[in-house]
Amino acid sequence: MTITTHITSLGHKGEGVTEIDGFKIFVPLTLPGEMVEITADGDRGTLVSVLEPAANRITPFCPHFGACGGCQLQHMDRASYEAFKIGLVETPLRFAGLDHQVTRFIDAAGNGRRRATLHARKEGAGYMRLRSHQVHDLDACPILMPELARAPDIARAVMAAVGEADVSFTASVTGLDVAVRTEKKQARADRLQPLVGRFRLARLALNGEMILQAQAPIIAMGRAQVELPIGSFLQATEAAETILSDYVLNAVGKAKSVADLFCGIGPFALRLAEQRPVSAFDSDKASILALDKARRFTKGLREITAKPRDLFRDPLTRFELPYEAVVLDPPRAGAEAQVRELAKSKVRTVVMVACDSRTFARDAAILVGAGYAMSDLVAVDQFTQSTHIEIAATFRR
């Protein structure tokens, strides 16, 4: 049975919200102010038709939008899009008791995402369908870098070779780095090896183990060239990495002693070390080794002390923080344990980069409660057309 209803607002997942018989219903692909026809199952609505479109509705640029679940926001105009993304940052802060506004919204799409994970299934290769565990088969994805144009074809070739799998792609300076994950215990690596030559891949891995490498995947970071470990973290776009690195360098300023926590393979540490010594910590040992190797082979850098450390379970204590500035770039879980130690330390400047607005708000509230003043709150939009946003902020006392 279809229901005609009015969309009143937009939820944090980019879904339109309506109220029927006192219950909220969340309807993807709709906008506030629209009169729509939907079907409903509990609190989940499905759009049947738009009877009265909102003034800010536009035509999506991708023909797969609405079926493919990779993007959620292509139907709204630019002003509404930016306002929604800014709200993703500011709303959790208000709930945490912090009334701070985004000072800059920065488009970091660049020439597209350099990383993507496609699902290879019997029905095809692509992202999951909207609200589904079924894959939407893709011929192309316009939000990816041109270098990833053949990603769907490669994923289909993986399916033909070893069956259902998740296929992760990274565009590096030296070519595509492809990592295959499958639950098949007897997946034969030899069936995947021909794909390296067929698609001119830099490297191919299966379940975390390298199958074949034509050349090491290299990522440029400032003066340094970093050999990418299998499955390691990397910012989604080159533009975002550059923007965030410039932000960090500017916020750190002339600080003579700096620690880079959750440093990964060193996008900040390697650039910071062009001017000063840096201490870098991360739980991923492969990333630390890659950072240290890049440091040893890059001329003109100051010393980087790179050590593996689980900053969730074993954060640097206030007695281990003799730094003028600390840079934090934690995963989605945030850095609560480490932030609580920073709150008790004498560190004067903390620069935080975050990919989850709720854990960022929680951690920011801890620092502000300890006497830090938050400034230069920036929204960096590298996850274009999705409901994710990168955040950067500076805390000083």
Short mmCIF file of C-alpha atoms in Angstrom, two decimals:
data_model
loop_
_atom_site.label_atom_id
_atom_site.label_comp_id
_atom_site.label_asym_id
_atom_site.label_seq_id
_atom_site.Cartn_x
_atom_site.Cartn_y
_atom_site.Cartn_z
CA MET A 1 0.00 0.00 0.00
CA THR A 2 1.39 3.40 -0.97
CA ILE A 3 1.23 6.45 1.27
CA THR A 4 1.26 10.10 0.25
CA THR A 5 3.24 12.15 2.74
CA HIS A 6 5.28 15.32 3.26
CA ILE A 7 9.05 15.23 3.92
CA THR A 8 9.87 17.57 6.79
CA SER A 9 13.61 17.24 7.38
CA LEU A 10 16.79 15.37 6.52
CA GLY A 11 18.42 12.77 8.78
CA HIS A 12 22.16 12.36 9.30
CA LYS A 13 22.22 9.49 6.78
CA GLY A 14 20.89 11.81 4.08
CA GLU A 15 17.40 10.30 4.21
CA GLY A 16 14.26 12.41 4.16
CA VAL A 17 12.18 12.24 7.34
CA THR A 18 8.40 12.14 7.51
CA GLU A 19 6.01 11.38 10.36
CA ILE A 20 3.07 9.02 9.98
CA ASP A 21 0.73 8.28 12.89
CA GLY A 22 3.29 9.71 15.30
CA PHE A 23 6.19 7.58 14.01
CA LYS A 24 9.20 8.83 12.07
CA ILE A 25 9.83 7.21 8.69
CA PHE A 26 13.18 7.59 6.91
CA VAL A 27 12.97 7.76 3.12
CA PRO A 28 16.13 7.76 0.96
CA LEU A 29 16.32 9.94 -2.17
CA THR A 30 13.85 12.52 -0.83
CA LEU A 31 14.31 16.15 0.28
CA PRO A 32 12.63 18.41 2.86
CA GLY A 33 9.55 20.16 1.52
CA GLU A 34 8.66 17.44 -0.97
CA MET A 35 5.32 15.71 -1.29
CA VAL A 36 6.06 12.08 -2.10
CA GLU A 37 4.46 8.71 -2.50
CA ILE A 38 6.14 5.95 -0.49
CA THR A 39 5.76 2.48 0.89
CA ALA A 40 6.71 1.87 4.53
CA ASP A 41 8.06 -1.06 6.51
CA GLY A 42 8.55 -0.04 10.14
CA ASP A 43 10.66 3.12 10.16
CA ARG A 44 12.03 2.47 6.67
CA GLY A 45 10.34 4.09 3.72
CA THR A 46 10.86 3.46 0.01
CA LEU A 47 10.26 6.20 -2.50
CA VAL A 48 7.67 5.39 -5.17
CA SER A 49 7.38 8.80 -6.78
CA VAL A 50 7.98 12.50 -6.14
CA LEU A 51 4.66 14.31 -6.49
CA GLU A 52 5.93 17.82 -5.66
CA PRO A 53 9.73 18.18 -5.93
CA ALA A 54 11.70 20.58 -3.73
CA ALA A 55 13.27 23.63 -5.37
CA ASN A 56 16.74 22.29 -4.53
CA ARG A 57 16.25 18.91 -6.26
CA ILE A 58 18.59 18.39 -9.22
CA THR A 59 19.20 15.64 -11.75
CA PRO A 60 21.88 13.17 -10.50
CA PHE A 61 25.01 13.09 -12.64
CA CYS A 62 25.36 9.28 -12.43
CA PRO A 63 22.86 6.95 -14.14
CA HIS A 64 23.36 4.40 -11.34
CA PHE A 65 22.24 6.79 -8.59
CA GLY A 66 19.23 5.52 -6.69
CA ALA A 67 20.00 1.87 -7.36
CA CYS A 68 23.67 1.84 -6.36
CA GLY A 69 24.19 2.51 -2.67
CA GLY A 70 27.61 4.11 -3.10
CA CYS A 71 26.24 7.68 -3.19
CA GLN A 72 23.38 9.20 -1.22
CA LEU A 73 23.30 12.92 -2.08
CA GLN A 74 23.44 13.46 -5.85
CA HIS A 75 19.81 14.67 -5.94
CA MET A 76 20.42 17.91 -3.96
CA ASP A 77 21.89 21.17 -5.24
CA ARG A 78 25.31 22.44 -4.18
CA ALA A 79 24.15 24.86 -1.49
CA SER A 80 21.99 22.20 0.19
CA TYR A 81 24.77 19.66 -0.14
CA GLU A 82 27.33 21.86 1.62
CA ALA A 83 24.83 22.84 4.33
CA PHE A 84 24.08 19.16 5.00
CA LYS A 85 27.77 18.27 5.24
CA ILE A 86 28.48 21.20 7.57
CA GLY A 87 25.58 20.05 9.73
CA LEU A 88 27.23 16.63 10.04
CA VAL A 89 30.10 18.39 11.84
CA GLU A 90 28.27 21.03 13.87
CA THR A 91 25.30 18.99 15.17
CA PRO A 92 27.32 16.41 17.16
CA LEU A 93 29.39 19.26 18.61
CA ARG A 94 26.23 20.96 19.89
CA PHE A 95 25.11 17.70 21.50
CA ALA A 96 28.53 17.56 23.17
CA GLY A 97 28.01 21.07 24.55
CA LEU A 98 30.27 22.85 22.06
CA ASP A 99 28.82 25.70 20.04
CA HIS A 100 31.40 25.93 17.27
CA GLN A 101 30.84 26.63 13.60
CA VAL A 102 32.72 25.33 10.59
CA THR A 103 34.95 28.15 9.34
CA ARG A 104 35.72 26.60 5.96
CA PHE A 105 34.14 23.98 3.73
CA ILE A 106 36.75 22.60 1.33
CA ASP A 107 35.98 20.54 -1.75
CA ALA A 108 38.62 17.79 -1.74
CA ALA A 109 37.28 15.60 -4.54
CA GLY A 110 40.28 16.47 -6.69
CA ASN A 111 40.37 14.18 -9.72
CA GLY A 112 38.42 11.47 -7.89
CA ARG A 113 38.87 8.83 -5.24
CA ARG A 114 42.08 6.86 -5.48
CA ARG A 115 40.72 4.07 -3.28
CA ALA A 116 37.62 1.89 -3.66
CA THR A 117 36.36 -1.53 -2.64
CA LEU A 118 34.02 -3.31 -5.03
CA HIS A 119 32.05 -6.46 -4.25
CA ALA A 120 32.35 -9.23 -6.83
CA ARG A 121 29.28 -11.48 -6.78
CA LYS A 122 27.29 -13.63 -9.19
CA GLU A 123 25.04 -10.68 -9.99
CA GLY A 124 28.01 -8.52 -10.99
CA ALA A 125 30.67 -6.22 -9.58
CA GLY A 126 30.04 -2.93 -7.82
CA TYR A 127 28.75 -1.44 -4.57
CA MET A 128 25.84 -2.80 -2.59
CA ARG A 129 22.41 -1.70 -3.68
CA LEU A 130 20.62 0.85 -1.54
CA ARG A 131 19.53 -0.84 1.73
CA SER A 132 20.46 -4.25 0.36
CA HIS A 133 23.06 -7.00 0.49
CA GLN A 134 22.72 -7.43 -3.26
CA VAL A 135 25.39 -5.97 -5.52
CA HIS A 136 24.53 -3.36 -8.13
CA ASP A 137 26.54 -4.18 -11.24
CA LEU A 138 28.61 -1.19 -12.47
CA ASP A 139 30.07 -0.36 -15.84
CA ALA A 140 31.78 2.74 -14.45
CA CYS A 141 31.88 4.95 -11.35
CA PRO A 142 32.27 8.71 -12.01
CA ILE A 143 33.54 9.55 -8.50
CA LEU A 144 36.70 7.44 -8.99
CA MET A 145 40.00 8.53 -10.53
CA PRO A 146 40.37 7.73 -14.23
CA GLU A 147 43.08 5.25 -13.23
CA LEU A 148 40.35 3.15 -11.60
CA ALA A 149 38.12 3.09 -14.69
CA ARG A 150 38.67 -0.65 -15.15
CA ALA A 151 38.00 -1.55 -11.53
CA PRO A 152 34.61 -3.20 -12.28
CA ASP A 153 36.20 -5.29 -15.05
CA ILE A 154 39.01 -6.37 -12.73
CA ALA A 155 36.52 -7.30 -10.02
CA ARG A 156 34.54 -9.40 -12.50
CA ALA A 157 37.76 -11.13 -13.55
CA VAL A 158 38.47 -11.89 -9.88
CA MET A 159 34.99 -13.41 -9.57
CA ALA A 160 35.65 -15.61 -12.59
CA ALA A 161 38.97 -16.75 -11.13
CA VAL A 162 38.18 -17.45 -7.47
CA GLY A 163 34.48 -16.80 -6.92
CA GLU A 164 32.81 -14.24 -4.70
CA ALA A 165 35.20 -11.72 -3.16
CA ASP A 166 35.69 -8.13 -2.06
CA VAL A 167 38.25 -6.36 -4.22
CA SER A 168 40.06 -3.24 -2.96
CA PHE A 169 41.84 -0.89 -5.34
CA THR A 170 44.42 1.83 -4.74
CA ALA A 171 45.83 3.99 -7.52
CA SER A 172 49.52 4.51 -6.82
CA VAL A 173 52.29 6.33 -8.69
CA THR A 174 53.48 3.01 -10.13
CA GLY A 175 50.09 1.49 -10.96
CA LEU A 176 47.08 -0.20 -9.40
CA ASP A 177 47.44 -2.03 -6.10
CA VAL A 178 44.70 -4.68 -5.84
CA ALA A 179 43.86 -6.64 -2.69
CA VAL A 180 41.36 -9.52 -2.86
CA ARG A 181 39.52 -10.87 0.17
CA THR A 182 37.44 -14.03 0.02
CA GLU A 183 35.93 -16.40 2.56
CA LYS A 184 36.76 -19.39 0.33
CA LYS A 185 39.42 -21.32 2.20
CA GLN A 186 40.71 -23.01 -0.91
CA ALA A 187 40.89 -19.99 -3.17
CA ARG A 188 43.71 -20.65 -5.63
CA ALA A 189 46.20 -17.82 -5.93
CA ASP A 190 47.57 -19.21 -9.20
CA ARG A 191 44.24 -18.45 -10.88
CA LEU A 192 44.65 -14.79 -9.99
CA GLN A 193 48.26 -14.38 -11.14
CA PRO A 194 47.40 -13.80 -14.85
CA LEU A 195 45.43 -10.69 -13.86
CA VAL A 196 48.65 -8.82 -13.05
CA GLY A 197 49.78 -8.92 -16.67
CA ARG A 198 46.30 -8.71 -18.18
CA PHE A 199 45.42 -5.48 -16.35
CA ARG A 200 49.00 -4.22 -15.83
CA LEU A 201 48.69 -4.19 -12.06
CA ALA A 202 51.51 -3.06 -9.79
CA ARG A 203 50.64 -5.65 -7.14
CA LEU A 204 48.01 -8.29 -6.41
CA ALA A 205 47.30 -9.72 -2.94
CA LEU A 206 44.94 -12.41 -1.65
CA ASN A 207 43.70 -12.31 1.95
CA GLY A 208 46.58 -10.11 3.04
CA GLU A 209 49.31 -12.12 1.30
CA MET A 210 51.07 -10.93 -1.83
CA ILE A 211 50.49 -13.10 -4.91
CA LEU A 212 52.55 -11.21 -7.46
CA GLN A 213 54.22 -7.82 -7.66
CA ALA A 214 55.31 -6.26 -10.93
CA GLN A 215 56.54 -3.19 -9.07
CA ALA A 216 56.06 -1.83 -5.59
CA PRO A 217 53.02 0.48 -5.23
CA ILE A 218 54.45 3.92 -4.38
CA ILE A 219 52.67 6.91 -2.85
CA ALA A 220 54.35 10.34 -2.94
CA MET A 221 54.23 12.23 0.38
CA GLY A 222 56.03 15.54 0.24
CA ARG A 223 59.63 14.79 -0.67
CA ALA A 224 59.23 11.15 0.28
CA GLN A 225 58.22 8.09 -1.71
CA VAL A 226 56.39 5.55 0.46
CA GLU A 227 55.99 1.89 -0.44
CA LEU A 228 52.36 1.08 0.38
CA PRO A 229 51.86 -1.92 2.70
CA ILE A 230 49.07 -4.33 1.81
CA GLY A 231 45.79 -3.09 3.27
CA SER A 232 47.20 0.03 4.89
CA PHE A 233 45.24 3.24 5.45
CA LEU A 234 45.39 6.08 2.95
CA GLN A 235 43.29 9.21 2.52
CA ALA A 236 40.58 8.65 -0.09
CA THR A 237 41.78 11.41 -2.44
CA GLU A 238 45.17 12.93 -3.18
CA ALA A 239 43.62 16.37 -2.84
CA ALA A 240 42.43 15.63 0.70
CA GLU A 241 45.86 14.44 1.77
CA THR A 242 47.45 17.62 0.46
CA ILE A 243 44.78 19.85 2.05
CA LEU A 244 45.00 18.12 5.42
CA SER A 245 48.80 18.11 5.37
CA ASP A 246 48.88 21.84 4.64
CA TYR A 247 46.42 22.39 7.49
CA VAL A 248 48.57 20.37 9.92
CA LEU A 249 51.79 22.16 8.91
CA ASN A 250 50.17 25.57 9.32
CA ALA A 251 48.59 24.69 12.69
CA VAL A 252 51.81 23.23 14.11
CA GLY A 253 53.61 26.40 13.04
CA LYS A 254 57.10 26.79 14.49
CA ALA A 255 56.76 24.10 17.16
CA LYS A 256 60.17 22.49 17.58
CA SER A 257 59.00 19.16 19.02
CA VAL A 258 56.06 17.31 17.48
CA ALA A 259 54.43 13.90 17.91
CA ASP A 260 52.29 12.37 15.15
CA LEU A 261 49.87 9.90 16.76
CA PHE A 262 47.98 7.36 14.63
CA CYS A 263 50.56 8.31 12.00
CA GLY A 264 49.86 5.54 9.48
CA ILE A 265 52.43 5.50 6.69
CA GLY A 266 53.39 9.09 7.46
CA PRO A 267 51.49 11.65 5.36
CA PHE A 268 51.94 14.21 8.16
CA ALA A 269 55.14 12.95 9.80
CA LEU A 270 57.13 12.93 6.56
CA ARG A 271 56.10 16.48 5.70
CA LEU A 272 56.61 17.75 9.26
CA ALA A 273 60.11 16.22 9.27
CA GLU A 274 61.14 18.51 6.45
CA GLN A 275 61.42 21.21 9.16
CA ARG A 276 61.83 19.49 12.56
CA PRO A 277 62.34 16.13 14.31
CA VAL A 278 59.14 14.09 14.68
CA SER A 279 58.08 11.20 16.91
CA ALA A 280 55.52 8.96 15.17
CA PHE A 281 53.35 6.21 16.64
CA ASP A 282 50.82 3.76 15.19
CA SER A 283 49.55 0.29 16.06
CA ASP A 284 50.09 -1.00 12.52
CA LYS A 285 53.64 -2.36 12.37
CA ALA A 286 53.69 -2.58 8.58
CA SER A 287 52.85 1.12 8.32
CA ILE A 288 55.59 2.03 10.80
CA LEU A 289 58.12 -0.01 8.79
CA ALA A 290 57.02 1.69 5.56
CA LEU A 291 57.35 5.12 7.19
CA ASP A 292 60.79 4.32 8.55
CA LYS A 293 61.97 3.01 5.18
CA ALA A 294 60.74 6.16 3.45
CA ARG A 295 62.53 8.28 6.04
CA ARG A 296 65.82 6.44 5.46
CA PHE A 297 65.66 6.87 1.69
CA THR A 298 64.55 10.52 1.61
CA LYS A 299 67.18 13.24 1.62
CA GLY A 300 66.78 16.43 3.61
CA LEU A 301 64.52 15.14 6.40
CA ARG A 302 65.07 15.68 10.10
CA GLU A 303 64.96 12.61 12.33
CA ILE A 304 61.72 10.63 12.52
CA THR A 305 61.43 8.23 15.44
CA ALA A 306 58.74 5.78 14.33
CA LYS A 307 57.48 3.21 16.82
CA PRO A 308 54.59 0.72 16.86
CA ARG A 309 52.19 1.35 19.74
CA ASP A 310 48.52 0.60 20.38
CA LEU A 311 47.28 4.04 21.37
CA PHE A 312 43.85 2.67 22.27
CA ARG A 313 45.12 0.27 24.93
CA ASP A 314 48.43 1.93 25.67
CA PRO A 315 48.21 5.68 25.02
CA LEU A 316 51.19 7.92 25.61
CA THR A 317 50.87 9.14 29.17
CA ARG A 318 51.22 12.78 30.17
CA PHE A 319 54.78 11.92 31.28
CA GLU A 320 55.56 10.71 27.73
CA LEU A 321 54.31 13.88 26.04
CA PRO A 322 57.19 16.39 26.22
CA TYR A 323 56.08 17.95 22.93
CA GLU A 324 55.07 21.45 21.97
CA ALA A 325 52.51 20.08 19.50
CA VAL A 326 50.72 16.79 18.91
CA VAL A 327 48.94 15.72 15.74
CA LEU A 328 46.11 13.16 15.98
CA ASP A 329 44.51 11.33 13.05
CA PRO A 330 42.59 8.42 14.64
CA PRO A 331 40.25 5.94 12.91
CA ARG A 332 36.46 6.16 13.29
CA ALA A 333 36.58 5.04 16.93
CA GLY A 334 38.34 8.28 17.79
CA ALA A 335 41.13 8.69 20.34
CA GLU A 336 39.42 8.95 23.72
CA ALA A 337 42.11 7.21 25.79
CA GLN A 338 44.89 9.25 24.19
CA VAL A 339 42.94 12.50 24.41
CA ARG A 340 42.39 12.01 28.14
CA GLU A 341 46.15 11.79 28.60
CA LEU A 342 46.67 14.88 26.45
CA ALA A 343 44.14 16.70 28.63
CA LYS A 344 46.41 16.05 31.63
CA SER A 345 49.61 16.96 29.79
CA LYS A 346 51.43 20.23 29.18
CA VAL A 347 51.14 20.02 25.39
CA ARG A 348 50.16 23.47 24.17
CA THR A 349 48.85 22.65 20.68
CA VAL A 350 46.80 19.66 19.54
CA VAL A 351 45.84 19.31 15.88
CA MET A 352 43.10 16.77 15.28
CA VAL A 353 42.04 15.22 12.00
CA ALA A 354 38.98 12.97 12.20
CA CYS A 355 36.71 10.99 9.90
CA ASP A 356 33.83 10.47 12.34
CA SER A 357 31.97 13.55 13.55
CA ARG A 358 30.50 11.92 16.67
CA THR A 359 33.75 10.61 18.11
CA PHE A 360 35.43 13.87 17.10
CA ALA A 361 32.83 15.79 19.14
CA ARG A 362 33.40 13.54 22.14
CA ASP A 363 37.18 13.94 21.99
CA ALA A 364 36.96 17.68 21.33
CA ALA A 365 34.76 18.12 24.41
CA ILE A 366 37.42 16.42 26.55
CA LEU A 367 40.11 18.81 25.34
CA VAL A 368 37.93 21.89 25.70
CA GLY A 369 36.98 20.76 29.21
CA ALA A 370 40.69 20.62 30.04
CA GLY A 371 41.24 24.23 29.03
CA TYR A 372 41.99 24.00 25.32
CA ALA A 373 40.33 26.49 22.96
CA MET A 374 39.15 25.04 19.66
CA SER A 375 39.69 27.07 16.50
CA ASP A 376 39.79 26.81 12.70
CA LEU A 377 37.18 24.05 12.44
CA VAL A 378 37.33 22.83 8.85
CA ALA A 379 35.15 20.38 6.88
CA VAL A 380 37.14 18.62 4.16
CA ASP A 381 34.86 16.92 1.65
CA GLN A 382 36.78 14.00 0.19
CA PHE A 383 33.91 11.49 0.50
CA THR A 384 31.83 13.30 -2.10
CA GLN A 385 28.13 12.48 -2.48
CA SER A 386 28.22 10.33 0.67
CA THR A 387 27.20 11.05 4.25
CA HIS A 388 30.82 11.09 5.47
CA ILE A 389 32.99 14.14 6.09
CA GLU A 390 36.60 14.68 7.14
CA ILE A 391 37.23 17.18 9.94
CA ALA A 392 40.25 19.18 11.05
CA ALA A 393 40.52 21.43 14.10
CA THR A 394 43.18 23.09 16.22
CA PHE A 395 43.21 23.16 20.04
CA ARG A 396 45.47 25.53 21.95
CA ARG A 397 46.02 26.56 25.55
#
